[in-house]
PDB file of C-alpha atoms and ligand atoms in Angstrom:
ATOM      1  CA  MET F   1       0.684  32.407  -4.479  1.00 61.00           C
ATOM      2  CA  SER F   2      -1.549  30.622  -7.009  1.00 75.00           C
ATOM      3  CA  SER F   3      -2.647  27.071  -6.181  1.00 86.00           C
ATOM      4  CA  PRO F   4      -0.585  24.351  -7.820  1.00 93.00           C
ATOM      5  CA  ILE F   5      -2.218  22.259 -10.561  1.00 97.00           C
ATOM      6  CA  ILE F   6      -2.034  18.665  -9.424  1.00 98.00           C
ATOM      7  CA  LYS F   7      -2.904  15.560 -11.395  1.00 98.00           C
ATOM      8  CA  LEU F   8      -2.663  12.127  -9.816  1.00 98.00           C
ATOM      9  CA  PHE F   9      -2.293   8.885 -11.788  1.00 98.00           C
ATOM     10  CA  HIS F  10      -3.245   6.082  -9.447  1.00 98.00           C
ATOM     11  CA  ALA F  11      -5.215   2.890  -8.884  1.00 98.00           C
ATOM     12  CA  ASN F  12      -8.082   2.332  -6.460  1.00 96.00           C
ATOM     13  CA  TRP F  13      -6.604  -0.826  -4.992  1.00 95.00           C
ATOM     14  CA  SER F  14      -2.926   0.086  -4.723  1.00 96.00           C
ATOM     15  CA  LEU F  15      -1.163   0.538  -1.423  1.00 96.00           C
ATOM     16  CA  CYS F  16       1.164   3.306  -2.595  1.00 97.00           C
ATOM     17  CA  SER F  17      -1.668   5.147  -4.357  1.00 98.00           C
ATOM     18  CA  GLN F  18      -3.665   5.046  -1.128  1.00 98.00           C
ATOM     19  CA  MET F  19      -0.708   6.611   0.689  1.00 98.00           C
ATOM     20  CA  VAL F  20      -0.545   9.529  -1.729  1.00 98.00           C
ATOM     21  CA  ARG F  21      -4.320  10.058  -1.713  1.00 98.00           C
ATOM     22  CA  VAL F  22      -4.355  10.173   2.095  1.00 98.00           C
ATOM     23  CA  ALA F  23      -1.528  12.744   1.971  1.00 98.00           C
ATOM     24  CA  LEU F  24      -3.470  14.887  -0.524  1.00 98.00           C
ATOM     25  CA  TYR F  25      -6.576  14.866   1.677  1.00 98.00           C
ATOM     26  CA  GLU F  26      -4.559  15.475   4.849  1.00 98.00           C
ATOM     27  CA  LYS F  27      -2.996  18.556   3.235  1.00 98.00           C
ATOM     28  CA  GLY F  28      -6.338  19.654   1.791  1.00 98.00           C
ATOM     29  CA  LEU F  29      -4.912  19.963  -1.733  1.00 98.00           C
ATOM     30  CA  ASN F  30      -7.197  19.985  -4.767  1.00 98.00           C
ATOM     31  CA  PHE F  31      -6.300  17.548  -7.519  1.00 98.00           C
ATOM     32  CA  SER F  32      -7.613  15.880 -10.625  1.00 98.00           C
ATOM     33  CA  GLU F  33      -7.111  12.176 -11.096  1.00 98.00           C
ATOM     34  CA  LYS F  34      -6.775   9.426 -13.644  1.00 98.00           C
ATOM     35  CA  HIS F  35      -7.362   5.832 -12.648  1.00 98.00           C
ATOM     36  CA  ILE F  36      -4.869   3.416 -14.210  1.00 98.00           C
ATOM     37  CA  LYS F  37      -6.009  -0.171 -14.744  1.00 98.00           C
ATOM     38  CA  LEU F  38      -3.031  -2.162 -13.446  1.00 98.00           C
ATOM     39  CA  CYS F  39      -1.788  -5.181 -15.367  1.00 98.00           C
ATOM     40  CA  ASP F  40      -2.225  -7.603 -12.444  1.00 97.00           C
ATOM     41  CA  GLN F  41      -5.857  -6.594 -11.942  1.00 96.00           C
ATOM     42  CA  TYR F  42      -7.296  -5.664 -15.340  1.00 97.00           C
ATOM     43  CA  PRO F  43      -6.910  -7.155 -18.835  1.00 98.00           C
ATOM     44  CA  GLU F  44      -6.184  -3.654 -20.190  1.00 98.00           C
ATOM     45  CA  GLY F  45      -2.901  -3.376 -18.211  1.00 98.00           C
ATOM     46  CA  GLU F  46      -2.807   0.382 -18.743  1.00 98.00           C
ATOM     47  CA  ASN F  47       0.371   0.819 -16.692  1.00 98.00           C
ATOM     48  CA  LEU F  48       2.211  -0.921 -19.538  1.00 98.00           C
ATOM     49  CA  ASN F  49       0.918   1.430 -22.243  1.00 98.00           C
ATOM     50  CA  ARG F  50       3.415   3.649 -24.006  1.00 98.00           C
ATOM     51  CA  ASP F  51       1.814   6.874 -22.742  1.00 98.00           C
ATOM     52  CA  PHE F  52       2.024   5.775 -19.139  1.00 98.00           C
ATOM     53  CA  LEU F  53       5.587   4.491 -19.479  1.00 98.00           C
ATOM     54  CA  LYS F  54       6.544   7.949 -20.732  1.00 98.00           C
ATOM     55  CA  LEU F  55       5.376   9.297 -17.364  1.00 98.00           C
ATOM     56  CA  ASN F  56       6.956   6.545 -15.276  1.00 98.00           C
ATOM     57  CA  PRO F  57       9.438   4.247 -17.033  1.00 98.00           C
ATOM     58  CA  LEU F  58       9.029   1.752 -14.153  1.00 97.00           C
ATOM     59  CA  GLY F  59       5.349   1.275 -15.032  1.00 98.00           C
ATOM     60  CA  THR F  60       4.080   1.676 -11.467  1.00 98.00           C
ATOM     61  CA  VAL F  61       1.539   3.905  -9.782  1.00 98.00           C
ATOM     62  CA  PRO F  62       1.279   6.396  -8.186  1.00 98.00           C
ATOM     63  CA  VAL F  63       2.617   9.167 -10.393  1.00 98.00           C
ATOM     64  CA  ILE F  64       1.899  12.832  -9.818  1.00 98.00           C
ATOM     65  CA  LYS F  65       2.159  15.917 -11.993  1.00 98.00           C
ATOM     66  CA  ILE F  66       2.538  19.132 -10.026  1.00 98.00           C
ATOM     67  CA  ASN F  67       2.488  22.091 -12.417  1.00 96.00           C
ATOM     68  CA  GLU F  68       3.779  19.739 -15.172  1.00 93.00           C
ATOM     69  CA  LYS F  69       6.631  18.385 -13.013  1.00 97.00           C
ATOM     70  CA  VAL F  70       6.307  14.592 -12.901  1.00 98.00           C
ATOM     71  CA  THR F  71       7.247  12.628  -9.777  1.00 98.00           C
ATOM     72  CA  TYR F  72       6.867   8.920  -9.122  1.00 97.00           C
ATOM     73  CA  ASP F  73       7.420   6.890  -5.965  1.00 96.00           C
ATOM     74  CA  SER F  74       5.058   7.540  -3.072  1.00 96.00           C
ATOM     75  CA  VAL F  75       7.754   8.651  -0.610  1.00 94.00           C
ATOM     76  CA  LYS F  76       9.098  11.277  -3.010  1.00 95.00           C
ATOM     77  CA  ILE F  77       5.584  12.360  -3.946  1.00 97.00           C
ATOM     78  CA  ILE F  78       4.514  12.849  -0.329  1.00 96.00           C
ATOM     79  CA  ARG F  79       7.667  14.887   0.335  1.00 94.00           C
ATOM     80  CA  GLU F  80       6.797  17.089  -2.657  1.00 96.00           C
ATOM     81  CA  LEU F  81       3.196  17.486  -1.516  1.00 97.00           C
ATOM     82  CA  ASP F  82       4.316  18.436   1.961  1.00 96.00           C
ATOM     83  CA  LYS F  83       6.096  21.491   0.547  1.00 94.00           C
ATOM     84  CA  LEU F  84       2.768  22.791  -0.788  1.00 96.00           C
ATOM     85  CA  GLN F  85       0.234  24.813   1.129  1.00 95.00           C
ATOM     86  CA  GLY F  86      -3.211  23.247   1.020  1.00 96.00           C
ATOM     87  CA  ASN F  87      -6.383  24.114   2.876  1.00 97.00           C
ATOM     88  CA  ASN F  88      -5.136  22.375   6.021  1.00 97.00           C
ATOM     89  CA  ASP F  89      -2.150  23.482   8.089  1.00 96.00           C
ATOM     90  CA  ILE F  90      -0.336  20.212   8.550  1.00 96.00           C
ATOM     91  CA  ASN F  91       3.267  19.183   8.283  1.00 94.00           C
ATOM     92  CA  LEU F  92       3.645  15.550   7.246  1.00 95.00           C
ATOM     93  CA  CYS F  93       7.403  15.180   7.189  1.00 90.00           C
ATOM     94  CA  ASN F  94       8.457  14.969  10.771  1.00 69.00           C
ATOM     95  CA  ASN F  95      11.157  17.046  12.489  1.00 59.00           C
ATOM     96  CA  ASP F  96      12.824  13.839  13.561  1.00 57.00           C
ATOM     97  CA  PHE F  97      13.748  13.412   9.898  1.00 65.00           C
ATOM     98  CA  GLN F  98      16.444  10.769  10.161  1.00 64.00           C
ATOM     99  CA  ASN F  99      14.467   8.491  12.411  1.00 66.00           C
ATOM    100  CA  SER F 100      11.089   9.012  10.836  1.00 64.00           C
ATOM    101  CA  GLN F 101      12.509   8.446   7.378  1.00 68.00           C
ATOM    102  CA  SER F 102      13.666   4.968   8.275  1.00 86.00           C
ATOM    103  CA  TRP F 103      10.190   4.150   9.567  1.00 88.00           C
ATOM    104  CA  VAL F 104       8.717   5.751   6.467  1.00 91.00           C
ATOM    105  CA  LEU F 105      10.931   3.632   4.231  1.00 89.00           C
ATOM    106  CA  ASN F 106      10.200   0.470   6.206  1.00 89.00           C
ATOM    107  CA  THR F 107       6.480   0.933   5.904  1.00 90.00           C
ATOM    108  CA  THR F 108       6.166   1.177   2.141  1.00 90.00           C
ATOM    109  CA  ILE F 109       7.294  -0.718  -0.952  1.00 89.00           C
ATOM    110  CA  THR F 110      10.780   0.771  -1.157  1.00 85.00           C
ATOM    111  CA  GLU F 111      12.792  -0.001  -4.289  1.00 83.00           C
ATOM    112  CA  GLY F 112      15.802  -2.223  -3.716  1.00 83.00           C
ATOM    113  CA  VAL F 113      14.623  -3.517  -0.330  1.00 85.00           C
ATOM    114  CA  LYS F 114      14.697  -7.315  -0.004  1.00 84.00           C
ATOM    115  CA  PHE F 115      11.259  -8.881  -0.421  1.00 81.00           C
ATOM    116  CA  ALA F 116       9.519  -9.661   2.923  1.00 84.00           C
ATOM    117  CA  SER F 117      12.224  -7.958   5.009  1.00 86.00           C
ATOM    118  CA  THR F 118      10.312  -4.844   6.152  1.00 90.00           C
ATOM    119  CA  ILE F 119       6.703  -4.383   7.155  1.00 90.00           C
ATOM    120  CA  GLY F 120       6.056  -2.659   3.800  1.00 91.00           C
ATOM    121  CA  THR F 121       7.527  -5.507   1.770  1.00 90.00           C
ATOM    122  CA  ILE F 122       5.952  -8.258   3.912  1.00 91.00           C
ATOM    123  CA  LEU F 123       2.387  -7.232   3.098  1.00 91.00           C
ATOM    124  CA  PRO F 124       2.740  -8.195  -0.582  1.00 89.00           C
ATOM    125  CA  VAL F 125       3.517 -11.733   0.657  1.00 89.00           C
ATOM    126  CA  PHE F 126       0.103 -11.885   2.272  1.00 92.00           C
ATOM    127  CA  SER F 127      -1.544 -10.285  -0.776  1.00 93.00           C
ATOM    128  CA  ALA F 128       0.120 -12.807  -3.106  1.00 93.00           C
ATOM    129  CA  PRO F 129      -2.647 -15.475  -3.130  1.00 93.00           C
ATOM    130  CA  LEU F 130      -5.253 -12.825  -3.939  1.00 95.00           C
ATOM    131  CA  ILE F 131      -3.093 -11.186  -6.622  1.00 96.00           C
ATOM    132  CA  GLN F 132      -2.398 -14.613  -8.072  1.00 96.00           C
ATOM    133  CA  SER F 133      -6.111 -15.334  -8.376  1.00 96.00           C
ATOM    134  CA  MET F 134      -6.534 -12.052 -10.282  1.00 97.00           C
ATOM    135  CA  VAL F 135      -3.529 -12.745 -12.519  1.00 98.00           C
ATOM    136  CA  LYS F 136      -4.770 -16.259 -13.270  1.00 97.00           C
ATOM    137  CA  SER F 137      -8.097 -14.903 -14.460  1.00 97.00           C
ATOM    138  CA  LEU F 138      -6.449 -12.613 -17.050  1.00 98.00           C
ATOM    139  CA  PRO F 139      -6.640 -13.580 -20.731  1.00 98.00           C
ATOM    140  CA  LEU F 140      -3.437 -14.932 -22.273  1.00 98.00           C
ATOM    141  CA  LYS F 141      -3.198 -11.759 -24.375  1.00 98.00           C
ATOM    142  CA  SER F 142      -2.714  -9.695 -21.185  1.00 98.00           C
ATOM    143  CA  ILE F 143      -0.074 -12.098 -19.904  1.00 98.00           C
ATOM    144  CA  LEU F 144       1.788 -11.657 -23.177  1.00 98.00           C
ATOM    145  CA  LYS F 145       1.571  -7.904 -22.712  1.00 98.00           C
ATOM    146  CA  ILE F 146       3.218  -8.303 -19.284  1.00 98.00           C
ATOM    147  CA  LEU F 147       5.900 -10.542 -20.827  1.00 98.00           C
ATOM    148  CA  LEU F 148       6.675  -8.106 -23.618  1.00 98.00           C
ATOM    149  CA  ASN F 149       6.110  -4.709 -22.024  1.00 98.00           C
ATOM    150  CA  HIS F 150       6.638  -4.810 -18.250  1.00 98.00           C
ATOM    151  CA  PRO F 151       9.757  -2.737 -17.651  1.00 97.00           C
ATOM    152  CA  ARG F 152      10.425  -4.266 -14.209  1.00 96.00           C
ATOM    153  CA  ARG F 153      12.025  -7.672 -14.503  1.00 95.00           C
ATOM    154  CA  ASP F 154      11.191  -8.651 -10.888  1.00 92.00           C
ATOM    155  CA  ARG F 155       7.479  -7.882 -11.336  1.00 94.00           C
ATOM    156  CA  LYS F 156       7.362  -9.567 -14.731  1.00 97.00           C
ATOM    157  CA  ILE F 157       8.837 -12.765 -13.237  1.00 96.00           C
ATOM    158  CA  ILE F 158       6.417 -12.712 -10.279  1.00 94.00           C
ATOM    159  CA  PHE F 159       3.286 -12.188 -12.387  1.00 97.00           C
ATOM    160  CA  LEU F 160       4.297 -14.773 -14.999  1.00 98.00           C
ATOM    161  CA  SER F 161       5.258 -17.306 -12.311  1.00 96.00           C
ATOM    162  CA  MET F 162       1.904 -16.730 -10.629  1.00 97.00           C
ATOM    163  CA  TYR F 163       0.092 -17.338 -13.891  1.00 97.00           C
ATOM    164  CA  PHE F 164       2.041 -20.406 -15.029  1.00 97.00           C
ATOM    165  CA  PHE F 165       3.284 -22.010 -11.779  1.00 95.00           C
ATOM    166  CA  GLY F 166       1.015 -20.659  -8.999  1.00 94.00           C
ATOM    167  CA  ILE F 167       4.012 -19.650  -6.841  1.00 90.00           C
ATOM    168  CA  ALA F 168       2.004 -17.728  -4.205  1.00 88.00           C
ATOM    169  CA  LYS F 169       1.675 -20.765  -1.961  1.00 82.00           C
ATOM    170  CA  ASN F 170       5.455 -20.890  -1.481  1.00 78.00           C
ATOM    171  CA  MET F 171       5.784 -17.273  -0.400  1.00 75.00           C
ATOM    172  CA  PRO F 172       4.400 -16.871   3.144  1.00 63.00           C
ATOM    173  CA  LYS F 173       7.010 -18.681   5.276  1.00 70.00           C
ATOM    174  CA  ALA F 174       9.464 -15.805   5.690  1.00 73.00           C
ATOM    175  CA  GLY F 175       6.571 -13.358   5.769  1.00 86.00           C
ATOM    176  CA  ILE F 176       4.923 -14.693   8.925  1.00 90.00           C
ATOM    177  CA  LYS F 177       8.084 -14.739  11.036  1.00 90.00           C
ATOM    178  CA  ASN F 178       9.218 -11.294   9.892  1.00 91.00           C
ATOM    179  CA  PHE F 179       5.751  -9.837  10.217  1.00 94.00           C
ATOM    180  CA  VAL F 180       5.486 -10.853  13.881  1.00 95.00           C
ATOM    181  CA  LYS F 181       8.969  -9.415  14.489  1.00 93.00           C
ATOM    182  CA  GLU F 182       7.919  -6.124  12.886  1.00 93.00           C
ATOM    183  CA  LEU F 183       4.672  -5.944  14.882  1.00 95.00           C
ATOM    184  CA  ILE F 184       6.576  -6.433  18.148  1.00 95.00           C
ATOM    185  CA  SER F 185       9.093  -3.722  17.252  1.00 93.00           C
ATOM    186  CA  LEU F 186       6.227  -1.391  16.362  1.00 94.00           C
ATOM    187  CA  GLU F 187       4.507  -2.143  19.672  1.00 95.00           C
ATOM    188  CA  ASN F 188       7.781  -1.346  21.473  1.00 94.00           C
ATOM    189  CA  VAL F 189       8.281   1.926  19.669  1.00 92.00           C
ATOM    190  CA  LEU F 190       4.737   3.282  20.143  1.00 94.00           C
ATOM    191  CA  SER F 191       4.259   5.365  23.279  1.00 85.00           C
ATOM    192  CA  ASP F 192       1.300   5.051  25.574  1.00 85.00           C
ATOM    193  CA  GLY F 193      -0.617   8.337  25.461  1.00 84.00           C
ATOM    194  CA  ASN F 194       0.587   9.243  21.958  1.00 88.00           C
ATOM    195  CA  GLU F 195      -2.270   9.162  19.489  1.00 93.00           C
ATOM    196  CA  PHE F 196       0.090   8.838  16.542  1.00 94.00           C
ATOM    197  CA  PHE F 197       3.573   7.527  15.887  1.00 92.00           C
ATOM    198  CA  TYR F 198       5.372  10.780  16.698  1.00 90.00           C
ATOM    199  CA  GLY F 199       2.528  12.404  18.618  1.00 90.00           C
ATOM    200  CA  ASP F 200       1.282  14.537  15.739  1.00 92.00           C
ATOM    201  CA  PHE F 201      -0.016  12.824  12.591  1.00 95.00           C
ATOM    202  CA  SER F 202       2.766  12.468   9.992  1.00 94.00           C
ATOM    203  CA  HIS F 203       4.011  10.556   6.944  1.00 95.00           C
ATOM    204  CA  VAL F 204       4.712   7.341   8.844  1.00 94.00           C
ATOM    205  CA  ASP F 205       1.100   7.332  10.094  1.00 96.00           C
ATOM    206  CA  ILE F 206      -0.126   7.535   6.503  1.00 97.00           C
ATOM    207  CA  ASN F 207       1.904   4.470   5.578  1.00 96.00           C
ATOM    208  CA  MET F 208       0.774   2.578   8.654  1.00 97.00           C
ATOM    209  CA  MET F 209      -2.873   3.478   7.997  1.00 98.00           C
ATOM    210  CA  CYS F 210      -2.650   1.995   4.495  1.00 97.00           C
ATOM    211  CA  LEU F 211      -0.785  -1.124   5.646  1.00 97.00           C
ATOM    212  CA  PHE F 212      -3.234  -1.798   8.466  1.00 97.00           C
ATOM    213  CA  HIS F 213      -6.137  -1.258   6.107  1.00 98.00           C
ATOM    214  CA  ARG F 214      -4.602  -3.755   3.687  1.00 97.00           C
ATOM    215  CA  LEU F 215      -4.492  -6.275   6.563  1.00 96.00           C
ATOM    216  CA  LYS F 216      -8.221  -5.699   6.930  1.00 96.00           C
ATOM    217  CA  ASP F 217      -8.745  -6.427   3.226  1.00 96.00           C
ATOM    218  CA  LEU F 218      -6.681  -9.574   3.568  1.00 95.00           C
ATOM    219  CA  GLN F 219      -8.765 -10.785   6.537  1.00 95.00           C
ATOM    220  CA  LEU F 220      -5.799 -10.319   8.876  1.00 95.00           C
ATOM    221  CA  GLU F 221      -7.033  -7.358  10.892  1.00 96.00           C
ATOM    222  CA  ASP F 222      -7.406  -9.493  14.039  1.00 96.00           C
ATOM    223  CA  ALA F 223      -3.602  -9.586  14.219  1.00 96.00           C
ATOM    224  CA  LEU F 224      -3.849  -5.921  15.335  1.00 97.00           C
ATOM    225  CA  TYR F 225      -6.155  -6.757  18.239  1.00 96.00           C
ATOM    226  CA  THR F 226      -4.119  -9.195  20.334  1.00 94.00           C
ATOM    227  CA  ASN F 227      -3.261  -8.851  24.051  1.00 93.00           C
ATOM    228  CA  ARG F 228       0.390  -8.762  23.026  1.00 94.00           C
ATOM    229  CA  THR F 229      -0.092  -5.514  21.087  1.00 95.00           C
ATOM    230  CA  PRO F 230      -2.434  -3.157  23.020  1.00 96.00           C
ATOM    231  CA  LEU F 231      -0.729   0.023  21.757  1.00 97.00           C
ATOM    232  CA  ILE F 232      -1.074  -1.084  18.148  1.00 97.00           C
ATOM    233  CA  LYS F 233      -4.779  -1.667  18.736  1.00 97.00           C
ATOM    234  CA  ASN F 234      -5.262   1.904  20.040  1.00 96.00           C
ATOM    235  CA  TYR F 235      -3.078   3.280  17.275  1.00 97.00           C
ATOM    236  CA  TRP F 236      -5.168   1.585  14.569  1.00 98.00           C
ATOM    237  CA  GLU F 237      -8.336   3.008  16.138  1.00 97.00           C
ATOM    238  CA  SER F 238      -6.860   6.549  15.973  1.00 97.00           C
ATOM    239  CA  LEU F 239      -5.818   6.040  12.349  1.00 98.00           C
ATOM    240  CA  LYS F 240      -9.284   4.855  11.363  1.00 98.00           C
ATOM    241  CA  ASN F 241     -10.802   7.975  12.912  1.00 98.00           C
ATOM    242  CA  ARG F 242      -8.962  10.300  10.498  1.00 98.00           C
ATOM    243  CA  GLU F 243     -11.184  11.808   7.857  1.00 98.00           C
ATOM    244  CA  SER F 244      -8.483  11.013   5.310  1.00 98.00           C
ATOM    245  CA  TYR F 245      -8.979   7.286   5.982  1.00 98.00           C
ATOM    246  CA  LYS F 246     -12.450   7.515   4.533  1.00 98.00           C
ATOM    247  CA  MET F 247     -11.588  10.038   1.816  1.00 98.00           C
ATOM    248  CA  GLY F 248      -8.336   8.511   0.573  1.00 98.00           C
ATOM    249  CA  ILE F 249      -9.017   4.816   1.092  1.00 98.00           C
ATOM    250  CA  LEU F 250     -12.617   3.754   1.741  1.00 98.00           C
ATOM    251  CA  ASP F 251     -14.232   6.101  -0.774  1.00 98.00           C
ATOM    252  CA  TYR F 252     -12.129   4.606  -3.577  1.00 97.00           C
ATOM    253  CA  TYR F 253     -13.544   1.104  -3.288  1.00 96.00           C
ATOM    254  CA  SER F 254     -15.879   0.209  -6.089  1.00 92.00           C
ATOM    255  CA  ASP F 255     -18.107  -2.848  -6.413  1.00 93.00           C
ATOM    256  CA  LYS F 256     -15.260  -4.503  -8.303  1.00 90.00           C
ATOM    257  CA  GLU F 257     -12.858  -4.490  -5.342  1.00 92.00           C
ATOM    258  CA  TYR F 258     -15.543  -5.619  -2.870  1.00 92.00           C
ATOM    259  CA  LYS F 259     -16.624  -8.417  -5.206  1.00 94.00           C
ATOM    260  CA  ILE F 260     -13.039  -9.672  -5.661  1.00 94.00           C
ATOM    261  CA  LEU F 261     -12.422  -9.660  -1.909  1.00 94.00           C
ATOM    262  CA  HIS F 262     -15.731 -11.311  -1.125  1.00 94.00           C
ATOM    263  CA  GLU F 263     -15.315 -14.043  -3.724  1.00 94.00           C
ATOM    264  CA  PHE F 264     -11.774 -14.785  -2.626  1.00 94.00           C
ATOM    265  CA  TYR F 265     -12.187 -14.811   1.168  1.00 92.00           C
ATOM    266  CA  LYS F 266     -15.909 -15.556   1.476  1.00 91.00           C
ATOM    267  CA  ASN F 267     -15.752 -13.588   4.763  1.00 80.00           C
ATOM    268  CA  GLN F 268     -13.430 -16.150   6.341  1.00 88.00           C
ATOM    269  CA  SER F 269     -10.154 -15.325   8.061  1.00 86.00           C
ATOM    270  CA  SER F 270      -6.946 -15.592   6.121  1.00 89.00           C
ATOM    271  CA  ALA F 271      -5.076 -18.882   6.484  1.00 88.00           C
ATOM    272  CA  PHE F 272      -2.118 -16.812   7.741  1.00 90.00           C
ATOM    273  CA  LEU F 273      -4.017 -15.441  10.746  1.00 94.00           C
ATOM    274  CA  LYS F 274      -3.716 -18.444  13.055  1.00 94.00           C
ATOM    275  CA  PRO F 275       0.070 -18.870  12.708  1.00 93.00           C
ATOM    276  CA  ILE F 276       0.565 -15.116  13.124  1.00 94.00           C
ATOM    277  CA  ILE F 277      -1.506 -14.980  16.328  1.00 94.00           C
ATOM    278  CA  GLU F 278       0.196 -18.081  17.732  1.00 94.00           C
ATOM    279  CA  LYS F 279       3.636 -16.638  17.074  1.00 93.00           C
ATOM    280  CA  LEU F 280       2.602 -13.278  18.527  1.00 93.00           C
ATOM    281  CA  SER F 281       1.288 -14.812  21.762  1.00 90.00           C
ATOM    282  CA  ALA F 282       4.449 -16.884  22.133  1.00 91.00           C
ATOM    283  CA  SER F 283       6.751 -13.889  21.592  1.00 87.00           C
ATOM    284  CA  LYS F 284       8.393 -12.086  24.524  1.00 75.00           C
TER     285      LYS F 284
HETATM  286  N1  LIG W   1       8.157   2.482  -4.541  1.00 78.62           N
HETATM  287  C1  LIG W   1       6.978   2.702  -5.330  1.00 78.62           C
HETATM  288  C2  LIG W   1       6.254   1.396  -5.544  1.00 78.62           C
HETATM  289  C3  LIG W   1       5.106   1.520  -6.523  1.00 78.62           C
HETATM  290  C4  LIG W   1       4.406   0.209  -6.776  1.00 78.62           C
HETATM  291  O1  LIG W   1       4.990  -0.862  -6.624  1.00 78.62           O
HETATM  292  N2  LIG W   1       3.130   0.324  -7.176  1.00 78.62           N
HETATM  293  C5  LIG W   1       2.334  -0.867  -7.454  1.00 78.62           C
HETATM  294  C6  LIG W   1       0.939  -0.670  -6.858  1.00 78.62           C
HETATM  295  S1  LIG W   1       1.028  -0.464  -5.090  1.00 78.62           S
HETATM  296  C7  LIG W   1       2.159  -1.019  -8.960  1.00 78.62           C
HETATM  297  O2  LIG W   1       2.127  -0.054  -9.696  1.00 78.62           O
HETATM  298  N3  LIG W   1       2.036  -2.274  -9.421  1.00 78.62           N
HETATM  299  C8  LIG W   1       1.794  -2.608 -10.781  1.00 78.62           C
HETATM  300  C9  LIG W   1       2.928  -3.350 -11.431  1.00 78.62           C
HETATM  301  O3  LIG W   1       3.989  -3.541 -10.825  1.00 78.62           O
HETATM  302  O4  LIG W   1       2.739  -3.761 -12.580  1.00 78.62           O
HETATM  303  C10 LIG W   1       6.091   3.731  -4.619  1.00 78.62           C
HETATM  304  O5  LIG W   1       6.244   3.898  -3.399  1.00 78.62           O
HETATM  305  O6  LIG W   1       5.300   4.423  -5.274  1.00 78.62           O
END
């Protein structure tokens, strides 16, 4: 069988793009790539260009072309990739399909899921102040492009409200409580002695790797190292040891991302860390 021709449209600093890149490296699939300058990070807002919207009418990354067949949405893409034979013999979509799929869906930005209700939709709450600072530094012309061209009404409203009203400061309340709840349920579901979620590395581990890494970016990694969550701590160590962590996530950071993070956090912990750790220690 000839190797599939794969082209990935993605962004360096995008959670769902990271998930797909990790999957590609885990499978050992060769691919070409095009970096898309997202409208909340770059004045160009390439995800709102006509060409890109032809690929994905929702205007989001990642998008993948496998032998000319276009798929968007990271969960669907990873399922497609798992059907392909790469250089590595690994099966990412677990046998325990029903169960693992709900964890998979809870650990990514799933369409239609209420904001801040799952671990995957809580993380954007913590990213909001950083995203807002990027949105606020965009020229007015780019904001107009979002207003006129963003196909997703929810995103359009969030970005415009960040720019004009600075709404990020009102977002974290529900996030902190739900985040602690999600961490405790993850701690309860992980098994001592299992390196990964279901023993062998699978799709849910990819999502968790990217979420935990995002916590690191957001100066919240210490929330994974509390006495209340010893299994999570070991789990995160195992995830970081995967080669795909370096290849799919770390290797895609450019000076731009490091500069943004450094200027925003100045190497200090996130303001959300203290309330998260206090709530975690108080939880049963
Ligand atoms: N459910 C989609 C979510 C995709 C998504 O929200 N991507 C973000 C980056 S992580 C994006 O493209 N944001 C740009 C925008 O909304 O304008 C997936 O899993 O791929």
